[in-house]
Tab-separated table of C-alpha atoms in Angstrom:
chain	number	residue	atom	x	y	z
A	75	MET	CA	48.816	41.827	128.344
A	76	ALA	CA	45.832	41.976	126.053
A	77	PHE	CA	45.993	43.687	122.678
A	78	VAL	CA	44.269	47.010	122.173
A	79	ASN	CA	41.135	46.966	120.035
A	80	PHE	CA	42.147	48.952	116.970
A	81	ASN	CA	39.824	50.588	114.457
A	82	ASN	CA	39.789	48.192	111.511
A	83	PHE	CA	38.263	50.783	109.191
A	84	THR	CA	40.882	53.503	109.318
A	85	ARG	CA	41.897	54.813	105.904
A	86	LYS	CA	45.121	56.346	107.138
A	87	PRO	CA	48.417	54.535	106.604
A	88	LEU	CA	49.090	52.465	109.719
A	89	VAL	CA	52.688	52.184	110.948
A	90	LEU	CA	53.951	49.899	113.710
A	91	ILE	CA	56.987	51.255	115.599
A	92	ALA	CA	59.000	49.066	117.970
A	93	PRO	CA	62.069	50.442	119.804
A	94	LEU	CA	64.594	48.252	121.608
A	95	ASP	CA	64.534	48.414	125.428
A	96	TRP	CA	68.352	48.445	125.842
A	97	GLY	CA	68.287	51.674	127.835
A	98	LEU	CA	65.721	54.351	126.994
A	99	GLY	CA	67.649	56.007	124.166
A	100	HIS	CA	66.119	53.848	121.443
A	101	THR	CA	62.705	54.788	122.785
A	102	THR	CA	63.237	58.542	123.041
A	103	ARG	CA	64.838	58.882	119.609
A	104	CYS	CA	61.665	57.424	118.094
A	105	ILE	CA	59.659	60.385	119.459
A	106	PRO	CA	60.429	62.793	116.563
A	107	LEU	CA	59.648	60.015	114.071
A	108	ILE	CA	56.286	59.336	115.718
A	109	ARG	CA	55.444	63.042	115.749
A	110	GLU	CA	56.295	63.424	112.082
A	111	LEU	CA	54.361	60.325	111.045
A	112	ILE	CA	51.300	61.778	112.775
A	113	ASN	CA	51.908	65.141	111.067
A	114	LEU	CA	52.007	63.308	107.729
A	115	GLY	CA	48.593	61.765	108.373
A	116	CYS	CA	49.542	58.299	109.622
A	117	ASP	CA	48.102	56.243	112.435
A	118	VAL	CA	50.788	54.782	114.687
A	119	ILE	CA	50.884	51.743	116.962
A	120	ILE	CA	53.777	51.454	119.410
A	121	ALA	CA	55.071	48.042	120.502
A	122	CYS	CA	57.043	48.256	123.742
A	123	ASN	CA	57.352	47.069	127.325
A	124	SER	CA	55.851	48.763	130.402
A	125	THR	CA	58.830	51.026	131.144
A	126	GLN	CA	58.935	52.300	127.577
A	127	LYS	CA	55.163	52.791	127.586
A	128	GLU	CA	55.355	54.863	130.779
A	129	LEU	CA	57.777	57.235	129.056
A	130	LEU	CA	56.018	57.396	125.689
A	131	GLN	CA	52.523	57.873	127.101
A	132	GLN	CA	53.664	61.184	128.552
A	133	GLU	CA	54.368	62.306	124.986
A	134	PHE	CA	51.583	60.424	123.169
A	135	PRO	CA	48.709	59.691	125.568
A	136	THR	CA	46.169	58.849	122.843
A	137	ILE	CA	48.253	56.523	120.659
A	138	PRO	CA	47.475	52.787	120.968
A	139	TYR	CA	50.153	50.602	122.556
A	140	THR	CA	50.695	46.873	122.406
A	141	HIS	CA	52.956	44.930	124.730
A	142	LEU	CA	56.229	43.552	123.400
A	143	ALA	CA	58.654	42.108	125.932
A	144	GLY	CA	62.119	43.613	126.096
A	145	TYR	CA	65.537	41.969	126.050
A	146	ASP	CA	66.213	42.799	129.734
A	147	ILE	CA	70.006	42.770	129.326
A	148	ARG	CA	72.065	43.082	132.502
A	149	TYR	CA	75.605	44.451	132.811
A	150	GLY	CA	78.316	43.584	135.316
A	151	GLN	CA	79.940	45.669	138.024
A	152	THR	CA	83.230	45.932	136.122
A	153	ARG	CA	84.165	46.333	132.479
A	154	TRP	CA	85.343	42.745	132.002
A	155	ILE	CA	82.447	41.234	133.923
A	156	THR	CA	80.167	43.181	131.586
A	157	PHE	CA	81.937	41.720	128.544
A	158	ALA	CA	81.551	38.227	130.010
A	159	ARG	CA	77.867	38.757	130.840
A	160	LEU	CA	77.119	40.033	127.344
A	161	VAL	CA	78.747	36.936	125.844
A	162	LEU	CA	76.779	34.679	128.187
A	163	GLN	CA	73.568	36.539	127.334
A	164	SER	CA	74.089	36.154	123.563
A	165	LEU	CA	71.920	32.996	123.570
A	166	LYS	CA	69.233	34.960	125.399
A	167	ILE	CA	69.383	37.650	122.704
A	168	LEU	CA	68.969	35.049	119.939
A	169	MET	CA	65.986	33.590	121.772
A	170	LYS	CA	64.452	37.044	122.079
A	171	ILE	CA	64.861	37.584	118.341
A	172	LYS	CA	62.971	34.344	117.660
A	173	GLN	CA	60.270	35.393	120.122
A	174	GLU	CA	59.941	38.715	118.285
A	175	LYS	CA	59.384	36.884	115.001
A	176	ARG	CA	56.640	34.758	116.555
A	177	TRP	CA	55.103	37.820	118.208
A	178	LEU	CA	55.002	39.696	114.901
A	179	ARG	CA	53.346	36.816	113.040
A	180	HIS	CA	50.654	36.648	115.717
A	181	PHE	CA	50.190	40.420	115.803
A	182	LEU	CA	49.786	40.752	112.041
A	183	THR	CA	47.031	38.144	111.969
A	184	SER	CA	44.919	40.392	114.218
A	185	ARG	CA	46.044	43.780	112.936
A	186	PRO	CA	47.710	44.148	109.510
A	187	VAL	CA	49.793	47.293	109.120
A	188	ASP	CA	51.132	49.202	106.122
A	189	ALA	CA	54.725	49.444	107.339
A	190	LEU	CA	56.963	48.602	110.274
A	191	ILE	CA	59.848	50.548	111.799
A	192	SER	CA	62.122	48.571	114.105
A	193	ASP	CA	64.724	50.394	116.147
A	194	ASN	CA	67.353	47.680	116.615
A	195	ARG	CA	64.872	44.801	117.076
A	196	PHE	CA	66.193	42.159	114.679
A	197	GLY	CA	63.175	39.848	114.705
A	198	LEU	CA	60.602	42.345	113.450
A	199	TYR	CA	60.722	41.766	109.707
A	200	THR	CA	58.170	40.208	107.388
A	201	THR	CA	57.280	40.012	103.716
A	202	GLY	CA	54.613	41.977	101.905
A	203	ILE	CA	55.106	45.343	103.638
A	204	PRO	CA	58.017	47.798	103.941
A	205	THR	CA	60.113	46.999	107.016
A	206	VAL	CA	62.693	49.508	108.229
A	207	PHE	CA	65.586	48.651	110.530
A	208	MET	CA	66.931	51.767	112.272
A	209	THR	CA	70.411	51.762	113.782
A	210	HIS	CA	73.446	53.996	114.153
A	211	GLN	CA	75.669	50.928	114.597
A	212	LEU	CA	76.515	49.593	111.188
A	213	GLY	CA	80.109	49.195	112.269
A	214	ILE	CA	80.112	47.268	115.547
A	215	LYS	CA	82.702	48.064	118.208
A	216	THR	CA	83.135	45.049	120.467
A	217	GLY	CA	86.173	46.237	122.395
A	218	LEU	CA	87.795	42.876	121.572
A	219	GLY	CA	89.795	43.846	118.483
A	220	SER	CA	89.302	44.197	114.734
A	221	PHE	CA	88.584	40.516	114.046
A	222	ALA	CA	85.801	40.408	116.632
A	223	ASP	CA	84.445	43.666	115.180
A	224	LEU	CA	84.386	42.085	111.700
A	225	VAL	CA	82.563	38.970	112.934
A	226	ALA	CA	80.035	41.136	114.768
A	227	ARG	CA	79.472	43.331	111.710
A	228	ARG	CA	78.813	40.305	109.503
A	229	TRP	CA	76.302	38.962	112.038
A	230	ASN	CA	74.715	42.395	112.179
A	231	TYR	CA	74.442	42.720	108.393
A	232	ARG	CA	72.934	39.257	107.905
A	233	ARG	CA	70.027	40.342	110.051
A	234	ILE	CA	69.720	43.902	108.735
A	235	GLU	CA	69.532	42.539	105.190
A	236	ARG	CA	66.270	40.765	106.029
A	237	PHE	CA	64.597	44.177	106.182
A	238	THR	CA	63.489	46.309	103.235
A	239	THR	CA	65.752	49.213	104.106
A	240	CYS	CA	68.013	50.582	106.827
A	241	TRP	CA	67.760	54.059	108.322
A	242	VAL	CA	70.812	55.555	110.024
A	243	PRO	CA	70.205	58.476	112.407
A	244	ASP	CA	73.313	60.429	111.434
A	245	LYS	CA	74.606	62.826	108.811
A	246	ALA	CA	75.646	61.370	105.478
A	247	GLY	CA	78.819	63.465	105.291
A	248	ASN	CA	81.769	64.184	107.539
A	249	PRO	CA	82.240	64.935	110.290
A	250	SER	CA	79.398	62.597	111.182
A	251	LEU	CA	77.936	62.338	114.662
A	252	ALA	CA	78.936	58.712	115.275
A	253	GLY	CA	82.107	58.275	113.228
A	254	GLU	CA	82.909	54.707	112.190
A	255	LEU	CA	79.842	53.376	113.989
A	256	SER	CA	77.562	54.826	111.323
A	257	HIS	CA	80.068	55.075	108.445
A	258	PRO	CA	81.832	51.708	108.141
A	259	ALA	CA	84.116	50.787	105.267
A	260	ARG	CA	81.547	48.315	103.930
A	261	MET	CA	77.757	48.790	103.853
A	262	PRO	CA	74.941	46.218	104.111
A	263	ALA	CA	73.338	44.909	100.907
A	264	VAL	CA	70.045	46.772	101.388
A	265	PRO	CA	69.259	50.438	100.677
A	266	VAL	CA	70.686	52.647	103.440
A	267	ALA	CA	69.320	56.136	104.122
A	268	TYR	CA	71.060	58.612	106.415
A	269	ILE	CA	68.186	60.459	108.087
A	270	GLY	CA	70.217	62.981	110.110
A	271	GLY	CA	70.368	63.283	113.859
A	272	LEU	CA	67.197	62.642	115.859
A	273	SER	CA	66.207	64.700	118.880
A	274	ARG	CA	62.850	65.240	120.560
A	275	PHE	CA	63.888	68.749	121.653
A	276	THR	CA	63.525	72.199	120.131
A	277	PRO	CA	66.541	74.565	120.245
A	278	CYS	CA	67.170	76.455	123.487
A	279	THR	CA	66.374	80.154	123.770
A	280	GLY	CA	67.210	82.751	126.407
A	281	ASN	CA	69.900	82.358	129.076
A	282	THR	CA	71.546	78.986	128.521
A	283	GLU	CA	74.257	78.960	131.200
A	284	ALA	CA	72.639	79.971	134.481
A	285	GLY	CA	71.100	76.819	135.896
A	286	GLY	CA	73.884	75.008	137.717
A	287	LEU	CA	74.889	71.394	137.176
A	288	LEU	CA	72.537	68.863	135.578
A	289	ILE	CA	73.215	65.115	135.752
A	290	ILE	CA	71.236	62.733	133.525
A	291	LEU	CA	71.520	59.060	134.413
A	292	SER	CA	70.559	56.242	132.081
A	293	GLY	CA	71.523	52.823	130.808
A	294	PRO	CA	71.463	49.221	132.017
A	295	GLU	CA	71.869	48.103	135.603
A	296	PRO	CA	73.840	47.738	137.742
A	297	GLN	CA	76.067	50.418	136.186
A	298	ARG	CA	73.352	53.074	136.335
A	299	SER	CA	73.049	52.605	140.107
A	300	ILE	CA	76.820	52.379	140.624
A	301	PHE	CA	77.359	55.711	138.880
A	302	GLU	CA	74.441	57.280	140.753
A	303	ALA	CA	75.884	56.253	144.133
A	304	LEU	CA	79.291	57.641	143.149
A	305	LEU	CA	77.792	60.982	142.126
A	306	LEU	CA	75.562	61.324	145.198
A	307	GLN	CA	78.646	60.881	147.357
A	308	GLN	CA	80.558	63.609	145.517
A	309	VAL	CA	77.979	66.309	144.671
A	310	LYS	CA	77.758	67.410	148.317
A	311	ASP	CA	81.093	69.180	147.785
A	312	TYR	CA	79.885	71.023	144.687
A	313	LYS	CA	79.438	74.777	145.314
A	314	GLY	CA	76.089	75.264	143.648
A	315	ARG	CA	72.796	73.656	142.772
A	316	VAL	CA	72.711	70.145	141.304
A	317	THR	CA	69.779	68.380	139.648
A	318	ILE	CA	69.927	64.641	139.021
A	319	VAL	CA	67.463	62.938	136.675
A	320	ARG	CA	67.687	59.255	137.570
A	321	GLY	CA	66.247	57.743	134.386
A	322	LEU	CA	63.735	55.530	136.222
A	323	PRO	CA	60.222	56.204	134.836
A	324	LEU	CA	58.559	53.543	137.015
A	325	ALA	CA	60.282	54.394	140.320
A	326	THR	CA	58.326	56.015	143.149
A	327	ALA	CA	60.891	56.334	145.961
A	328	LEU	CA	63.967	58.567	146.031
A	329	PRO	CA	67.314	57.961	147.766
A	330	ALA	CA	68.732	60.412	150.280
A	331	ALA	CA	70.517	63.360	148.692
A	332	PRO	CA	72.643	66.317	149.855
A	333	GLU	CA	70.840	69.615	150.510
A	334	ASN	CA	72.207	71.204	147.334
A	335	CYS	CA	70.836	68.366	145.181
A	336	THR	CA	67.375	67.870	143.667
A	337	LEU	CA	66.484	64.334	142.587
A	338	LEU	CA	63.910	63.381	139.959
A	339	ASN	CA	63.140	59.782	139.069
A	340	HIS	CA	62.152	60.808	135.565
A	341	ALA	CA	61.547	63.991	133.584
A	342	PRO	CA	59.186	64.107	130.582
A	343	ALA	CA	60.627	65.759	127.495
A	344	ALA	CA	59.134	69.192	128.237
A	345	VAL	CA	60.488	69.183	131.793
A	346	LEU	CA	63.890	67.835	130.775
A	347	HIS	CA	64.137	70.566	128.142
A	348	THR	CA	63.620	73.226	130.837
A	349	LEU	CA	66.371	71.599	132.895
A	350	ILE	CA	68.932	71.171	130.115
A	351	CYS	CA	68.692	74.583	128.478
A	352	PRO	CA	69.702	76.744	131.478
A	353	ALA	CA	72.271	74.261	132.824
A	354	THR	CA	75.850	75.474	132.927
A	355	LEU	CA	77.076	71.927	132.326
A	356	VAL	CA	75.499	68.500	131.774
A	357	ILE	CA	77.001	65.219	132.978
A	358	SER	CA	75.601	62.093	131.338
A	359	ARG	CA	76.350	58.725	129.841
A	360	CYS	CA	77.597	58.605	126.272
A	361	GLY	CA	74.496	56.974	124.855
A	362	TYR	CA	74.006	58.063	121.267
A	363	THR	CA	70.502	59.466	121.757
A	364	THR	CA	71.643	61.558	124.715
A	365	VAL	CA	74.555	62.793	122.609
A	366	MET	CA	72.210	63.852	119.788
A	367	ASP	CA	69.929	65.679	122.241
A	368	LEU	CA	72.780	67.569	123.884
A	369	LEU	CA	74.449	68.483	120.603
A	370	LYS	CA	71.194	69.865	119.234
A	371	LEU	CA	70.823	72.005	122.353
A	372	HIS	CA	74.482	73.115	122.088
A	373	LYS	CA	75.260	72.100	125.663
A	374	LYS	CA	78.695	71.727	127.194
A	375	THR	CA	78.933	68.184	128.518
A	376	ILE	CA	80.996	65.725	130.494
A	377	LEU	CA	80.283	62.299	129.025
A	378	VAL	CA	81.053	59.194	131.095
A	379	PRO	CA	80.774	55.967	129.050
A	380	THR	CA	79.108	52.955	130.624
A	381	PRO	CA	81.993	50.609	131.603
A	382	GLY	CA	82.175	47.660	129.245
A	383	GLN	CA	79.966	49.238	126.594
A	384	ALA	CA	82.538	49.501	123.821
A	385	GLU	CA	80.257	51.530	121.567
A	386	GLN	CA	80.040	54.296	124.185
A	387	GLU	CA	83.760	54.159	124.841
A	388	TYR	CA	84.501	54.605	121.130
A	389	LEU	CA	81.888	57.346	120.773
A	390	ALA	CA	83.271	59.253	123.753
A	391	HIS	CA	86.779	59.228	122.270
A	392	TYR	CA	85.444	60.308	118.874
A	393	LEU	CA	83.353	63.186	120.282
A	394	GLN	CA	86.262	64.504	122.343
A	395	LYS	CA	88.461	64.417	119.245
A	396	GLN	CA	85.851	66.576	117.456
A	397	SER	CA	85.816	68.975	120.477
A	398	TRP	CA	82.072	68.327	120.862
A	399	ALA	CA	82.302	66.903	124.388
A	400	TYR	CA	84.737	66.394	127.232
A	401	THR	CA	84.836	62.754	128.297
A	402	THR	CA	86.255	60.813	131.211
A	403	PRO	CA	85.959	57.183	132.380
A	404	GLN	CA	83.846	56.144	135.356
A	405	ARG	CA	86.785	54.341	136.930
A	406	GLY	CA	88.525	56.873	139.161
A	407	PHE	CA	85.899	59.549	138.445
A	408	VAL	CA	86.349	62.629	140.631
A	409	LEU	CA	83.720	65.316	140.123
A	410	GLY	CA	85.910	68.280	141.044
A	411	LYS	CA	88.691	67.193	138.708
A	412	ALA	CA	86.264	66.519	135.848
A	413	LEU	CA	84.632	69.947	136.261
A	414	ALA	CA	88.012	71.698	136.274
A	415	GLU	CA	89.154	69.901	133.118
A	416	ALA	CA	85.842	70.559	131.361
A	417	ASP	CA	86.187	74.247	132.219
A	418	GLY	CA	89.390	74.374	130.181
A	419	PHE	CA	88.155	72.181	127.328
A	420	PRO	CA	87.864	73.902	123.886
A	421	TYR	CA	84.216	73.080	123.099
A	422	GLU	CA	83.168	73.579	119.456
A	423	ILE	CA	79.525	72.528	119.396
A	424	ALA	CA	77.656	75.069	117.277
A	425	ASN	CA	77.652	73.215	113.942
A	426	ALA	CA	77.791	69.652	115.201
A	427	ALA	CA	74.346	68.412	114.239
A	428	SER	CA	71.654	68.589	111.587
A	429	MET	CA	68.369	67.377	113.054
A	430	GLU	CA	65.756	67.881	110.321
A	431	ALA	CA	66.910	65.510	107.562
A	432	TYR	CA	64.527	62.767	108.705
A	433	LYS	CA	61.469	64.784	107.617
A	434	PRO	CA	61.875	64.443	103.817
A	435	VAL	CA	62.841	60.778	104.294
A	436	LEU	CA	59.620	60.167	106.198
A	437	ALA	CA	57.588	62.135	103.633
A	438	THR	CA	58.857	59.857	100.863
A	439	PHE	CA	58.279	56.797	103.038
A	440	VAL	CA	54.671	57.775	103.810
A	441	ALA	CA	53.963	58.615	100.176
A	442	GLY	CA	55.035	55.093	99.268
A	443	ILE	CA	52.640	53.413	101.710
A	444	SER	CA	49.675	55.773	101.482
A	445	HIS	CA	47.811	53.796	98.824
A	446	ARG	CA	48.195	50.343	100.333
A	447	GLU	CA	44.967	48.541	101.181
A	448	LEU	CA	44.703	47.044	104.635
């Protein structure tokens, strides 16, 4: 894909943002950052693949985009097959990181920028400009024990420390939103800033428990499709309206669904907001961005971790312990049972999240790059 012709004479600070394609959560949590950078007078270029671009263009139709291939990670049909596939794909991930480094060198020869924000893309660092690595996973949960977690954290830190700074989308204090994921015992040897939770949504108003059941699907295949098939089989017995957002921005066809169920391949932020706010209950994966969105909107949730994704499994356990979400595994999932147990769960959501702390961090960041010469 050809590069966009950018205006070489802009006097505004120019920021390159590149979210990881491992699910759409990394992409959607960059939306409030992009909005605020624009509010602060910056020009923004977004580096992403076609699926990410389809989503982001609905929010930012006039921003320039440049193509950056994704990692295209695939999961297995069971938890242990997923573990095995992730191990086998580790070489692929390392190759992608090297490709990112080459891509960035080439890109910067045609379009220098004042700063770069990478959401979990390890290869996008360089010298001479501020480079930010954004992640909520400082402490890695592998699901393979404490020694494997330690090895993974050291690998993680070696790469984070090649950046100028690290931004963590979580609260600095306790109880944090991500627990040990974002607050490990040992920190990387670069400045770390906790920028608060990130959500593209504004708080709900009006009646917030009158819209039936909302199901938001997301995450890598084939687990997204496996969970979708399971839910479509079971929602026909639900006594009420069900809306399922499939999390497929590029899809055009829809599968067959029961009469009480409305299917959407994708919902832009404004539409999704109108679906979440009146929903009586939301069922979704336990992806961290989805969690931040639902906590900000104070929604009662049933979170179902992606099998084999140890981070989600840890996060689900942590959130249930805080009484912020009811969680249940996909294996043996029965909708009626999950709804009954969620109905008796003691939700305490009101003060779970602070979602504005990123604004002063960005203001300081922009002030530091505003006088750079391109």
